[in-house]
Each structure stands twice: as C-alpha cells, then as structure tokens.
PDB file of C-alpha atoms in Angstrom:
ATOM      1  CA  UNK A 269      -8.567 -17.106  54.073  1.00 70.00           C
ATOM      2  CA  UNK A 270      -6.620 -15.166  56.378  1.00 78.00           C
ATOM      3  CA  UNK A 271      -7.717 -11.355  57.617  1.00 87.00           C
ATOM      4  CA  UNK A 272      -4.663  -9.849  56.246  1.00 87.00           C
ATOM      5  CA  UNK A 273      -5.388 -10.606  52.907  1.00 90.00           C
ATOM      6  CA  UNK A 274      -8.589  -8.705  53.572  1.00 91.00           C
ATOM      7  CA  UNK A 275      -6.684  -6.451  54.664  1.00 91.00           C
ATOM      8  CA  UNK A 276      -4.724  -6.369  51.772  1.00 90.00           C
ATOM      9  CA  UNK A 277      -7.488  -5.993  49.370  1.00 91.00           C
ATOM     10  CA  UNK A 278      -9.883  -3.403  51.379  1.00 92.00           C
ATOM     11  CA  UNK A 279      -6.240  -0.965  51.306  1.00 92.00           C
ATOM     12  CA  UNK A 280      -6.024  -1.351  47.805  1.00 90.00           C
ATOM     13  CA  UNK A 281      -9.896  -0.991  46.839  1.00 91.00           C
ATOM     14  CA  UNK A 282      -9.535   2.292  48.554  1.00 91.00           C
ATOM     15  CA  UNK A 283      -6.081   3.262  47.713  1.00 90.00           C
ATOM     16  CA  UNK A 284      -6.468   2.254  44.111  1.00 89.00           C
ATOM     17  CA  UNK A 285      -2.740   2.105  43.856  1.00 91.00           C
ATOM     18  CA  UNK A 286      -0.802  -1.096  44.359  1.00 90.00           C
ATOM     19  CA  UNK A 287       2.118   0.742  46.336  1.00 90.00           C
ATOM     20  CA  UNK A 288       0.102   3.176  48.351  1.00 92.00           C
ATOM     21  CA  UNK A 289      -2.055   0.525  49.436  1.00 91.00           C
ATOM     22  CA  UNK A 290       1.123  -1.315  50.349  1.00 92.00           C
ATOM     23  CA  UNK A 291       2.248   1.818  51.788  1.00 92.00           C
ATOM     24  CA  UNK A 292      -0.806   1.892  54.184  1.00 92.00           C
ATOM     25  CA  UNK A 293      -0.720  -1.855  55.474  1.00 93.00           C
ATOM     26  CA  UNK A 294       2.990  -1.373  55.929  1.00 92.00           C
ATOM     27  CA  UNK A 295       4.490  -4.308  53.749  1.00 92.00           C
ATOM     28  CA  UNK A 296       6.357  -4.209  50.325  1.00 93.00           C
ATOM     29  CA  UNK A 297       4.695  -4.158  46.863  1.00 90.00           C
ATOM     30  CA  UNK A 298       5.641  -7.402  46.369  1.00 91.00           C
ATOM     31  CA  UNK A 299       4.038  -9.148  49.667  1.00 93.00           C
ATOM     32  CA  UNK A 300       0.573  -7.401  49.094  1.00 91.00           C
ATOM     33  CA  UNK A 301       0.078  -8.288  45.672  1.00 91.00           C
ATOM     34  CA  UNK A 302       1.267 -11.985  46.201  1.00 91.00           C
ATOM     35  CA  UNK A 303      -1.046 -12.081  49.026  1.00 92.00           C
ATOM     36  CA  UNK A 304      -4.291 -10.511  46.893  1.00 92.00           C
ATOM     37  CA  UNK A 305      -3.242 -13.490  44.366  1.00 91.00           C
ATOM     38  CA  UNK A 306      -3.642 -15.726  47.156  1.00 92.00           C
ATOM     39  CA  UNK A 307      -7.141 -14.727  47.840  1.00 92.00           C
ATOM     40  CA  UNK A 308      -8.558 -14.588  44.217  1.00 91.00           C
ATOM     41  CA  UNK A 309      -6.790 -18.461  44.107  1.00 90.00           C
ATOM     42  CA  UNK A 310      -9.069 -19.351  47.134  1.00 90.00           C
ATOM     43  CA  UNK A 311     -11.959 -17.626  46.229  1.00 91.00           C
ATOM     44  CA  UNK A 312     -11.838 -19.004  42.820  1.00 90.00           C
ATOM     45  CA  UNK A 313     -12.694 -15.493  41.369  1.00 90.00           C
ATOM     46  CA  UNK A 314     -10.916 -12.353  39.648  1.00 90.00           C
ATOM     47  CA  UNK A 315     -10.386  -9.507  42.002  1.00 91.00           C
ATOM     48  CA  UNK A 316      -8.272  -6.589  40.443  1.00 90.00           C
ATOM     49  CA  UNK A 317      -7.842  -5.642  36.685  1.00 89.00           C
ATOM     50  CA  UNK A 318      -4.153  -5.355  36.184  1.00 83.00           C
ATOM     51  CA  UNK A 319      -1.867  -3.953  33.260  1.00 75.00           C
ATOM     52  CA  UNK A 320       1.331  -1.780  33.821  1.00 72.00           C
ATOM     53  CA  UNK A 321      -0.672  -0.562  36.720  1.00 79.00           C
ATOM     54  CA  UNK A 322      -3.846  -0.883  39.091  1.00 84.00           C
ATOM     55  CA  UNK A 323      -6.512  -0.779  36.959  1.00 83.00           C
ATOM     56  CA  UNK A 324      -9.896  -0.965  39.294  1.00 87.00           C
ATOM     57  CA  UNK A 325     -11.593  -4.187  41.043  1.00 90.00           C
ATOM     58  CA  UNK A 326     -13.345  -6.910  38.699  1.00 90.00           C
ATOM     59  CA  UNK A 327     -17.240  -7.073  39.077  1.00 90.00           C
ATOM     60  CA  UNK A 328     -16.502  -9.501  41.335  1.00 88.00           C
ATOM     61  CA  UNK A 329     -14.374  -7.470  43.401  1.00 88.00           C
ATOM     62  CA  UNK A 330     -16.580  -5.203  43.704  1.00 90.00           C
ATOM     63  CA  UNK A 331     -19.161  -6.998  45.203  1.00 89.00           C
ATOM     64  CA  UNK A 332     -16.996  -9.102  47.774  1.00 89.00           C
ATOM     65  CA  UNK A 333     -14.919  -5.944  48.764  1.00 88.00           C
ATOM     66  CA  UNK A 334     -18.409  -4.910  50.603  1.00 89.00           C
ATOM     67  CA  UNK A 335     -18.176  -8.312  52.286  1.00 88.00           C
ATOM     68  CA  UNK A 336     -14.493  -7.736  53.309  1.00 91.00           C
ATOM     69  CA  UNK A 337     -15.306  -4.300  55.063  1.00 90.00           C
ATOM     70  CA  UNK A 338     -18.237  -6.271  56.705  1.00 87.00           C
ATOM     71  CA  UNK A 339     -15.839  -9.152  57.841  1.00 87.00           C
ATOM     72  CA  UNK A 340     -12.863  -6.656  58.701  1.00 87.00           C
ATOM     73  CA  UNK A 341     -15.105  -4.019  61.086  1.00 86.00           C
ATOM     74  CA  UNK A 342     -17.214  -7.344  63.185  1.00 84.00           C
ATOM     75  CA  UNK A 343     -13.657  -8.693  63.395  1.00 85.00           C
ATOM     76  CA  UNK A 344     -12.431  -5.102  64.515  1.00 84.00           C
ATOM     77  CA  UNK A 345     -16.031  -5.046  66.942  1.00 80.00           C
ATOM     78  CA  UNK A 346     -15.218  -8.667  68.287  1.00 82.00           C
ATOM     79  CA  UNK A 347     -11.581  -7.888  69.380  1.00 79.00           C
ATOM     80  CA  UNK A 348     -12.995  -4.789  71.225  1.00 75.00           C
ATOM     81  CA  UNK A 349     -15.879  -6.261  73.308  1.00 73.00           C
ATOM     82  CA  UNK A 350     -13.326  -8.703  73.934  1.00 75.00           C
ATOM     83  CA  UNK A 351     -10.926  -6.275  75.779  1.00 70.00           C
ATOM     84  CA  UNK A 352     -13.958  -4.597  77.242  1.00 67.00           C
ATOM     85  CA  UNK A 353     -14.591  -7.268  79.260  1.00 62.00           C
ATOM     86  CA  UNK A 354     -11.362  -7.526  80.412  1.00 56.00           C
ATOM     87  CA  UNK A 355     -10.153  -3.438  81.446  1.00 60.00           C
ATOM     88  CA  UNK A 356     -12.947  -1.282  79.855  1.00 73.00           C
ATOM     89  CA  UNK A 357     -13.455   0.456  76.163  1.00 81.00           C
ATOM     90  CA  UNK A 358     -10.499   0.845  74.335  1.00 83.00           C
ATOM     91  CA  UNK A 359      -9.802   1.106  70.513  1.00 86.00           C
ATOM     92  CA  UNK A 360     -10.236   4.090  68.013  1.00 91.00           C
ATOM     93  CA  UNK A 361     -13.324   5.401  67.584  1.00 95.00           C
ATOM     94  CA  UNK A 362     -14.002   7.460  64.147  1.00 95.00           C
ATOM     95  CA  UNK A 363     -16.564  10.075  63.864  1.00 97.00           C
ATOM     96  CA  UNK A 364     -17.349  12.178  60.907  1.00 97.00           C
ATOM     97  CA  UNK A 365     -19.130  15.276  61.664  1.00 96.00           C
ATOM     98  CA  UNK A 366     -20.771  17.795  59.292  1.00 93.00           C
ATOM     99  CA  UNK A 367     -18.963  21.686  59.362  1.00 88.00           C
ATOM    100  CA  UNK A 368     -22.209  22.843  61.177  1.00 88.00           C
ATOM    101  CA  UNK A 369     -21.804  20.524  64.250  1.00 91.00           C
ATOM    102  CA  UNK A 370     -17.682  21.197  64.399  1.00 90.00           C
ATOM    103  CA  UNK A 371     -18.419  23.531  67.592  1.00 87.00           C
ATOM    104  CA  UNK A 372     -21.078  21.492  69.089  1.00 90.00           C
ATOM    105  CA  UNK A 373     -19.260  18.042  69.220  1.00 93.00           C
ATOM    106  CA  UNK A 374     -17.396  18.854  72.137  1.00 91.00           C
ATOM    107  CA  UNK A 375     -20.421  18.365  74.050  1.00 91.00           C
ATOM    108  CA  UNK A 376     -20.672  14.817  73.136  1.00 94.00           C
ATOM    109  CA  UNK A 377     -16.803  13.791  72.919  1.00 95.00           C
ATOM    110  CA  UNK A 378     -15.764  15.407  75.801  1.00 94.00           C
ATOM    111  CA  UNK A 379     -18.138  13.185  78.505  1.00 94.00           C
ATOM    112  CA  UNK A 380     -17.751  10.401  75.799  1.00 94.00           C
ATOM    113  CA  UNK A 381     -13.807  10.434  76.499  1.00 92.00           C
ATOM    114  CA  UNK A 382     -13.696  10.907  79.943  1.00 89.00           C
ATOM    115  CA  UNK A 383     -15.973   8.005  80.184  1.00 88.00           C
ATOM    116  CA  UNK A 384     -13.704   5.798  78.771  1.00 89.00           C
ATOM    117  CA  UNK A 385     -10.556   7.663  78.856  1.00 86.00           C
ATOM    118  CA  UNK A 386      -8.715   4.404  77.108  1.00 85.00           C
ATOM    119  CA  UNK A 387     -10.453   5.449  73.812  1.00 90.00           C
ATOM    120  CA  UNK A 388      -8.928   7.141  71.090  1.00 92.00           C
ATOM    121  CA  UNK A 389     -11.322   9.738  69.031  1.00 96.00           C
ATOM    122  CA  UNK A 390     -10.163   9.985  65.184  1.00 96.00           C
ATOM    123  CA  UNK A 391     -12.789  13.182  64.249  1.00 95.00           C
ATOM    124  CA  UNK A 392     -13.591  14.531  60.956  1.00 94.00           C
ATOM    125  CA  UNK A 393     -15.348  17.531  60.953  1.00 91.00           C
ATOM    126  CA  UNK A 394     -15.175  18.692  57.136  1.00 86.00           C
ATOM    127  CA  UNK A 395     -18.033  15.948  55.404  1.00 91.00           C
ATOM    128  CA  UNK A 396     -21.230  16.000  54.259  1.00 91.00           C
ATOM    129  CA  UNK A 397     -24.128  14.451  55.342  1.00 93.00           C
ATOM    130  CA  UNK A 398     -24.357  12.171  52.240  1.00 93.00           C
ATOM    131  CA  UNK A 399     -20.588  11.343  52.776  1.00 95.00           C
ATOM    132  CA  UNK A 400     -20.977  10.267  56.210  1.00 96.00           C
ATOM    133  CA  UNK A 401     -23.705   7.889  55.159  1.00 95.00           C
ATOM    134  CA  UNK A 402     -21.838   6.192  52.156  1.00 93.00           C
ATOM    135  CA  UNK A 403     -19.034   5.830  54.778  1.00 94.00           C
ATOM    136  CA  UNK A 404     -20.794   4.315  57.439  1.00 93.00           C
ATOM    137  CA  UNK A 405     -21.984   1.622  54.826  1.00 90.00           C
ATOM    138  CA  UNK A 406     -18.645   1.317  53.703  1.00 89.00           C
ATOM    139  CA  UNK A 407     -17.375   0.990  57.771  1.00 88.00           C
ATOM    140  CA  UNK A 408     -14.850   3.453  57.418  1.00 91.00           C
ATOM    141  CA  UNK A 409     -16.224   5.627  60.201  1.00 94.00           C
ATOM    142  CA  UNK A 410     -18.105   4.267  63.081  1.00 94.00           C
ATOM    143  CA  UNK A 411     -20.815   7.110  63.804  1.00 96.00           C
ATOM    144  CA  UNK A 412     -22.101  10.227  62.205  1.00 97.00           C
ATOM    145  CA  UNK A 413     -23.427  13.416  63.615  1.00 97.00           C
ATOM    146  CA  UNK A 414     -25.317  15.258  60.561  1.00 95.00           C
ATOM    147  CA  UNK A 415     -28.782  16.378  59.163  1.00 93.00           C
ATOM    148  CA  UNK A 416     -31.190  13.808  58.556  1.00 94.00           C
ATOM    149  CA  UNK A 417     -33.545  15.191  56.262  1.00 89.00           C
ATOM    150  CA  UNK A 418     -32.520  14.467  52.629  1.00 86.00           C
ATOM    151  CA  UNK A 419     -30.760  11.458  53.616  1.00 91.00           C
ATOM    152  CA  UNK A 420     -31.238   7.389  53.216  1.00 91.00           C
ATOM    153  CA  UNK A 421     -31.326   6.759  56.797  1.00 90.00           C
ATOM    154  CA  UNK A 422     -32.102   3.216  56.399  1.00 87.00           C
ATOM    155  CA  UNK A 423     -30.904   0.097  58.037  1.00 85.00           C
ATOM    156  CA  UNK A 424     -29.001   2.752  60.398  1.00 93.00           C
ATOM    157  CA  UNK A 425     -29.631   3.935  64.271  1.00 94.00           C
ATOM    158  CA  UNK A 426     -30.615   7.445  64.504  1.00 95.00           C
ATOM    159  CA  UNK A 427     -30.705   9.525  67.788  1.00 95.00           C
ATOM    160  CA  UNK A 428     -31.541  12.847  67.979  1.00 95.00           C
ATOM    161  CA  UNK A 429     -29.293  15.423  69.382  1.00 94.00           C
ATOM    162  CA  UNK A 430     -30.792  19.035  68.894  1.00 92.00           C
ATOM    163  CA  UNK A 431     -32.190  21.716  66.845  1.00 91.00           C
ATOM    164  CA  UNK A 432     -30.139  23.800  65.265  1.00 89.00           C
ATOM    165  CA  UNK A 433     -31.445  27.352  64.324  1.00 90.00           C
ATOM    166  CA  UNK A 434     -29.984  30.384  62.429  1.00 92.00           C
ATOM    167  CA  UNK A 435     -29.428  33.568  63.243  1.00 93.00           C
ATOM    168  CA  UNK A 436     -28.280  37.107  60.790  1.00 94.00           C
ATOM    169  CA  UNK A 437     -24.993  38.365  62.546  1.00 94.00           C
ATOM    170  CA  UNK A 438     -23.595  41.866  61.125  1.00 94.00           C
ATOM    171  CA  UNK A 439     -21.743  44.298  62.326  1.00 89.00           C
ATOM    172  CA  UNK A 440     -23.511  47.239  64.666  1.00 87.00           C
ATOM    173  CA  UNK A 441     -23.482  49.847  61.840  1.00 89.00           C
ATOM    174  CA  UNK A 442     -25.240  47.905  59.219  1.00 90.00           C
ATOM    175  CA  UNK A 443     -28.067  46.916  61.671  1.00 88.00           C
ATOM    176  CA  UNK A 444     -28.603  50.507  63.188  1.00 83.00           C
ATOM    177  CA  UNK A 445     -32.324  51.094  63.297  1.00 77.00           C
ATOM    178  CA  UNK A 446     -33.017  47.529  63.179  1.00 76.00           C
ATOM    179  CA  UNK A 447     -33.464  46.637  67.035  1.00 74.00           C
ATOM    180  CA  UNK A 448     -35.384  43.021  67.116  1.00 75.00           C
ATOM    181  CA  UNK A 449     -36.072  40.285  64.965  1.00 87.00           C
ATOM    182  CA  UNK A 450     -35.292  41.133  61.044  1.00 88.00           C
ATOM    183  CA  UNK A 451     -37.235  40.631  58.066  1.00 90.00           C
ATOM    184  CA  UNK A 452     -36.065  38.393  55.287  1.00 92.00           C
ATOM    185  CA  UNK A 453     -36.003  41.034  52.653  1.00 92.00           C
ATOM    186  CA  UNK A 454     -34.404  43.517  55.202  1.00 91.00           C
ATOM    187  CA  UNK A 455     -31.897  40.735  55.282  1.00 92.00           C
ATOM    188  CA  UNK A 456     -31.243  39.998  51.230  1.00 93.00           C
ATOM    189  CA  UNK A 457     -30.363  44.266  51.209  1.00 92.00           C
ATOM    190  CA  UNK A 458     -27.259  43.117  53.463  1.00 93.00           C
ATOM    191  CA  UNK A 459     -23.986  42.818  51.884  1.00 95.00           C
ATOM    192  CA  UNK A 460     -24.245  39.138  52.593  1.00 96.00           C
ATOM    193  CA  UNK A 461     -21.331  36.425  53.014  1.00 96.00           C
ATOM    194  CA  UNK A 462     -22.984  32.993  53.013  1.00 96.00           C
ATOM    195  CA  UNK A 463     -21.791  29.314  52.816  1.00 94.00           C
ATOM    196  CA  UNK A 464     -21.066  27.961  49.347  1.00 93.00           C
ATOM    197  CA  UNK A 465     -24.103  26.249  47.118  1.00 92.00           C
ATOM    198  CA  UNK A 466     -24.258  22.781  47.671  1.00 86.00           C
ATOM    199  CA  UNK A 467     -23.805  22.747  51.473  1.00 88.00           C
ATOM    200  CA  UNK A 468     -26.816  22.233  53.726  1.00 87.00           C
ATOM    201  CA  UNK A 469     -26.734  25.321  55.534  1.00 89.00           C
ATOM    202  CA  UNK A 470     -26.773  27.204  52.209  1.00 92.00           C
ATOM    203  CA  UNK A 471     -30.075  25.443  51.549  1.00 91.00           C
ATOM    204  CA  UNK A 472     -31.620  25.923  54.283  1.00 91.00           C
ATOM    205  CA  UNK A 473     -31.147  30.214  53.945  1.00 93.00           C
ATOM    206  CA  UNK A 474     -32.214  29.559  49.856  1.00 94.00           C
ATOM    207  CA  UNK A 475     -35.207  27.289  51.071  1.00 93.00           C
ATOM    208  CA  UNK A 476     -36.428  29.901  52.948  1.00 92.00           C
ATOM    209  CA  UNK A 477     -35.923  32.795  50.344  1.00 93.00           C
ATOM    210  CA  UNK A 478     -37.325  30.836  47.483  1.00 94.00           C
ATOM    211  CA  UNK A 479     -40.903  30.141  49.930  1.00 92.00           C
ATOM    212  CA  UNK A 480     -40.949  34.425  50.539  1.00 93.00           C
ATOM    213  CA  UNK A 481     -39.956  34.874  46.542  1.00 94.00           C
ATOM    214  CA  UNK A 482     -36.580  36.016  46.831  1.00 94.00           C
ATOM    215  CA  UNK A 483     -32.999  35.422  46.404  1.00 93.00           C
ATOM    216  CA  UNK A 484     -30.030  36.261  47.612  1.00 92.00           C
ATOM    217  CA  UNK A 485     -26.719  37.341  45.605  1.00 92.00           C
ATOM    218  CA  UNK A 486     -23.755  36.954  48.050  1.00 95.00           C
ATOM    219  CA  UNK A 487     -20.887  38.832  47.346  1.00 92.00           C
ATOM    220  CA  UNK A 488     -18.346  36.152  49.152  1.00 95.00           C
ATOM    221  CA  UNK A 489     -19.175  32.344  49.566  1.00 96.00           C
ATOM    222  CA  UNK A 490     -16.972  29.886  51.461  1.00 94.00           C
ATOM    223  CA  UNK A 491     -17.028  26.174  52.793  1.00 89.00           C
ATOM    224  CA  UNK A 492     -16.572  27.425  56.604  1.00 90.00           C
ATOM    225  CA  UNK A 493     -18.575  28.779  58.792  1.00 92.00           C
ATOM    226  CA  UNK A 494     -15.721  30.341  60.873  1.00 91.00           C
ATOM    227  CA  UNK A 495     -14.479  31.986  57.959  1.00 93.00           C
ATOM    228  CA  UNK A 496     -18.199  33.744  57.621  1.00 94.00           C
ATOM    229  CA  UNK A 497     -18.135  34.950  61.455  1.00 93.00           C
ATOM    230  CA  UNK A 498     -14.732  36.118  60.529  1.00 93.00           C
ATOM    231  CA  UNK A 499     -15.553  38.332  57.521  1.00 93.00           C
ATOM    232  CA  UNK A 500     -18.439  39.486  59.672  1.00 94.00           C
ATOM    233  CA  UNK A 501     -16.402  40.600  62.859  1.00 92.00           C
ATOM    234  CA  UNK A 502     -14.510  43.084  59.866  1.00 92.00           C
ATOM    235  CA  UNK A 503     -17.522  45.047  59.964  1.00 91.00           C
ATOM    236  CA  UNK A 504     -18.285  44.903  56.198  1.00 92.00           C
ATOM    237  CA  UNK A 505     -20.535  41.754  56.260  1.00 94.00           C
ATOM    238  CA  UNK A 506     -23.830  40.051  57.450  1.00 95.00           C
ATOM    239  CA  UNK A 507     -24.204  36.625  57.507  1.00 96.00           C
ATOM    240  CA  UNK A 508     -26.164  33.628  58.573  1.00 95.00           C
ATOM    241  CA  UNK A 509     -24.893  31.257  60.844  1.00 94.00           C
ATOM    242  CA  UNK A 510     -25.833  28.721  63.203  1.00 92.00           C
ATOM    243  CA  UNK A 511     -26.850  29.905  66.291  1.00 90.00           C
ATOM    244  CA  UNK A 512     -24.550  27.013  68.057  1.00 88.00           C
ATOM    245  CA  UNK A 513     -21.595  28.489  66.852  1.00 89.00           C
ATOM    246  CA  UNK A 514     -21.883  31.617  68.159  1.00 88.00           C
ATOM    247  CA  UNK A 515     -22.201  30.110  71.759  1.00 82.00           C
ATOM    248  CA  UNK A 516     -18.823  28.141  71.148  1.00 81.00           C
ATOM    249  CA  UNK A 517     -16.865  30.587  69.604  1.00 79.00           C
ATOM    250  CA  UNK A 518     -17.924  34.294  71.425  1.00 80.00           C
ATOM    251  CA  UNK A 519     -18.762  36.581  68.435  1.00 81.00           C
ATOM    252  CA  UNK A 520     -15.741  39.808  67.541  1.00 84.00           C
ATOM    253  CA  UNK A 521     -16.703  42.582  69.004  1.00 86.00           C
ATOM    254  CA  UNK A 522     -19.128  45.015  67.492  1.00 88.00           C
ATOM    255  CA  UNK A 523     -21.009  42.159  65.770  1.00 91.00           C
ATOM    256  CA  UNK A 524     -25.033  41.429  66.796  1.00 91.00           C
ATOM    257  CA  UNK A 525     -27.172  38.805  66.436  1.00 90.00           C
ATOM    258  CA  UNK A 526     -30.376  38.977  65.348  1.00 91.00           C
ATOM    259  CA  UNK A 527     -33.154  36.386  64.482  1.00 91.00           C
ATOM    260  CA  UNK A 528     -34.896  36.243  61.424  1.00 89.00           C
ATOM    261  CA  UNK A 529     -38.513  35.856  61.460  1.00 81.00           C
ATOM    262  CA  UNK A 530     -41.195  34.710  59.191  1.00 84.00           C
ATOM    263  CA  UNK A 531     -39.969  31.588  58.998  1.00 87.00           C
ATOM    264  CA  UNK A 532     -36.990  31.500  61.047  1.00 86.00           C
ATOM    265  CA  UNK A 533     -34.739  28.482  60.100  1.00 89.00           C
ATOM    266  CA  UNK A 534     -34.662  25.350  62.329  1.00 88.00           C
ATOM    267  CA  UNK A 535     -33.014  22.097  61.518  1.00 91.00           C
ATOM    268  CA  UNK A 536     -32.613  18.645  63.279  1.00 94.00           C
ATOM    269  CA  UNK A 537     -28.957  17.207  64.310  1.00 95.00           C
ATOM    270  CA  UNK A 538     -28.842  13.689  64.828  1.00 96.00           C
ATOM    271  CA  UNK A 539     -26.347  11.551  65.659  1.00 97.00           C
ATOM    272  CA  UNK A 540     -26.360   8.200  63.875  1.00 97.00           C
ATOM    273  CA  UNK A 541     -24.533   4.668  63.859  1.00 95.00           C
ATOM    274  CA  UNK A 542     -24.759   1.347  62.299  1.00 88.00           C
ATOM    275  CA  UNK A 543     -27.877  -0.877  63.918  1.00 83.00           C
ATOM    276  CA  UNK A 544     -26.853  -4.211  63.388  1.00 75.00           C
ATOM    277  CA  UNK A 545     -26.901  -6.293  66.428  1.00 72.00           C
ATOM    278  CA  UNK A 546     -24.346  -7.007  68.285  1.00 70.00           C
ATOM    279  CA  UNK A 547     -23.310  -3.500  66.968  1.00 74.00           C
ATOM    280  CA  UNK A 548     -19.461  -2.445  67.897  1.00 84.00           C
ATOM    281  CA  UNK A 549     -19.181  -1.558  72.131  1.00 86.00           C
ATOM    282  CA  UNK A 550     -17.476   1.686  70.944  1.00 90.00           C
ATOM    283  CA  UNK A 551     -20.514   2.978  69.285  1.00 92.00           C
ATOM    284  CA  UNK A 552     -23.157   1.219  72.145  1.00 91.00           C
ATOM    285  CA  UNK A 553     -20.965   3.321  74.212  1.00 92.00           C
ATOM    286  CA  UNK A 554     -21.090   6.903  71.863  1.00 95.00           C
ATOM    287  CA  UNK A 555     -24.847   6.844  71.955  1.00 95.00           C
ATOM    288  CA  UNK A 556     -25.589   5.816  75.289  1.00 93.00           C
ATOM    289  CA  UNK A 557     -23.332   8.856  76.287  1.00 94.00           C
ATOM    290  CA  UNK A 558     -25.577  11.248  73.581  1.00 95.00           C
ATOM    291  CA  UNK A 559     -28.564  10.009  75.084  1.00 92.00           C
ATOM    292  CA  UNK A 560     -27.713  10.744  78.163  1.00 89.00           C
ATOM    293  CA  UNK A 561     -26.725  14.561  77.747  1.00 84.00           C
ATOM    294  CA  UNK A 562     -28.553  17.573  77.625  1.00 73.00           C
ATOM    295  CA  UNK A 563     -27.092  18.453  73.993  1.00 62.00           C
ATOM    296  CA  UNK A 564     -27.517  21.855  72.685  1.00 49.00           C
ATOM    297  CA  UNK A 565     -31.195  22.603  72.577  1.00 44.00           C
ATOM    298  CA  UNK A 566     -34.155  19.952  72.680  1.00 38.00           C
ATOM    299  CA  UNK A 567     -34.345  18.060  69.887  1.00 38.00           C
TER     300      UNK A 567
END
C-alpha cells in the first residue's frame, strides 16, 4: 500500500468526481483510477461504485476512507516533527474560524506566525461551529476557533480563549434620549438588521428575547457581521454585534454603542484541536501560543 493511493482515494471521496479528484492530486484520469484499482486489489475490498461516472464509495469505502484521512494527517504530523527537529516549524497550518471570531484571530495568528515565521496559515473564516467539528474529525483542518456550547466536543482539546459579549450599535438619531444601557424591548422597537437564522449569533439575540417574551422582526438579515455594522454606519439601522468587532474594525461615524441589559449576552470562544497523542507539532505549537496570550477578554 503506498500513500499515494491514499492519496488518490481521500481526493476522490471528497471530490466525488473521478477527474476533479485527478485534477487536485495533479495526475491524469487514467493514473488515479488505475491506482484506486490497485488499492481495492490489495485490500481485497470494493471501494467506489462506478457506471458512466463516479457514483459514491462502497460501504466499505466508507468506512476505510476515515482510516485513510487518519493514516494521511499522522503521516503529514510525522514528516513535520521530523523537520522540526531539524530548522524549526514549518508546513501549512489550516484553521477554520467561525464569522464572529474573523476580527479577533489576528490576535492569535499574528504571535503564532512570527513565532514560527516558516509556517504557512491557510484560514477560513466563513464556517460554522458544527462544520469545524465534522472537519476536524475528518482532518481537513488542523484547529478550530468557535463556540462550544451546542457542540460534540468529545475526544477533542479545548482551550478557552475569551468571552465574547454583544452590544446594540445604531446610529445617534435613533438612540437620542437613550443615554446608558438599553432595554430589550426598547431594542425590538429599532429598525433592526440582524444576522441570518441559523447562525449562532442570531441565537444568542433570539435566546434572549424568547426568556423576556419577545421577538424580533428584522427588516434585513445577512450572513456577515461587517455587512450589519455597515448598514448601521447608513444611519437607518440598529443592530447587534459582537462587541470584539467593534474594537477591530473602528465603528462609521455617528454610530453608538450601547449595552443591553437584563440579560446582556455573553458567550465563550474556544479554540480547539485534535487530542490524540503525539498530536501534530503545528497544532502543539497553535495552542501553546493561545495559552500564552492575553486574548480578548478573560475567558
């Protein structure tokens, strides 16, 4: 069994197309599936359905595909610790990040790269928690920074980063009387922009709501939270945001920020990696550098 054909059949359990998956290992059509024939032959088992076209993994390729991730990232792990001991980190180190943390990251990359200034970040700043877990299992991203709660955290290493609380931003007009913290049904009478159902920080503001017996009705939703602080800074629009962002990306003028009160909104951030032992040096590395930081507020 060679690692190419694992390789081989990893590309094409994700790709799910017999040229793309060629495509992305950089050989002909030809040369890939000869070599996934190969492995069923040694294996002694079926691996991919096949008609005119790719038609999905047998049962028993998808089972033994989980094993070829496994063998493929503690071969990946085992060629890095190798060149660590010879010149310090290198390799590529892939980090999926949930939208809320996209402004607060820096303050873990940047010390984490000029640490190790041989090591190249791949980021990903657009997943969900949930996501980043099934792809940590799946070792197609090294570490994680997300919320916790809600989430399997099993059979992974979780470190706490900070809290992360929300705050109502609106422009200067709409909040004129209004000169500390601001009730929740003071808030709902907004012309509110929030994120879109389905994301955590939208759950968090409907959590809250639903314990006080009320609801709110925005009249714009959106995936990004830089798109709400945009629509804001027009002048037309409250919103809820994370209090983070607002201290990475200065708010447009005329806007305030105001707490909410009774409950506020508070959430962990954690940062989380696989924990088998010997885990990859890249991640050792990652959360010795988040442990070691003041990040954001206490956690």
């Amino acid at each position: 069994m060679l690692f190419r054909q694992l390789e081989y059949f990893v590309a094409l359990a994700r790709e799910r197309h017999f040229a793309r998956a060629a495509q992305a290992c950089h050989v002909s059509q030809p040369a890939l599936s000869e070599a996934i024939r190969k492995l069923e032959n040694e294996l002694k088992v079926p691996l991919v359905r096949r008609g005119q076209k790719f038609e999905g993994l047998t049962p028993e390729g998808e089972r033994l595909v989980l094993w070829a991730r496994r063998i493929l990232a503690d071969h990946d792990a085992l060629k890095q610790e190798v060149v660590a001991l010879r010149s310090g980190l290198t390799g590529r180190l892939r980090l999926g990040v949930i939208p809320a943390a996209a402004s607060t990251v820096a303050g873990l990359i940047d010390p984490f790269c000029a640490a190790h200034p041989l090591v190249r970040v791949q980021l990903e700043t657009s997943l969900r928690s949930a996501e980043i877990v099934e792809r940590l299992r799946r070792f197609e991203l090294d570490a994680g920074i997300l919320y916790p709660d809600r989430q399997d955290t099993a059979e992974l290493l979780v470190v706490p980063l900070y809290r992360e609380d929300h705050v109502l931003i609106a422009g200067a007009e709409l909040l004129a009387g209004q000169p500390g913290p601001l009730s929740w049904a003071d808030a709902v009478q907004l012309p509110l922009c929030l994120l879109a159902p389905g994301m955590r920080g939208r759950h968090l503001v409907d959590d809250a709501l639903a314990g006080l017996g009320l609801t709110a009705v925005p009249r714009l939703e959106t995936d990004s939270i830089a798109a709400l602080i945009a629509q804001v800074g027009t002048g037309r629009w409250a919103s809820i945001v994370p209090q983070s962002w607002l201290r990475a990306l200065r708010p447009p003028a005329g806007v305030r920020e105001v707490p909410l009160d009774h409950p506020p909104i508070s959430a962990p951030v954690v940062l989380v990696t696989a924990a088998a032992e010997p885990g990859s040096v890249l991640t050792e590395a990652l959360v010795a550098t988040a442990r070691g930081l003041e990040f954001g507020p206490p956690a």
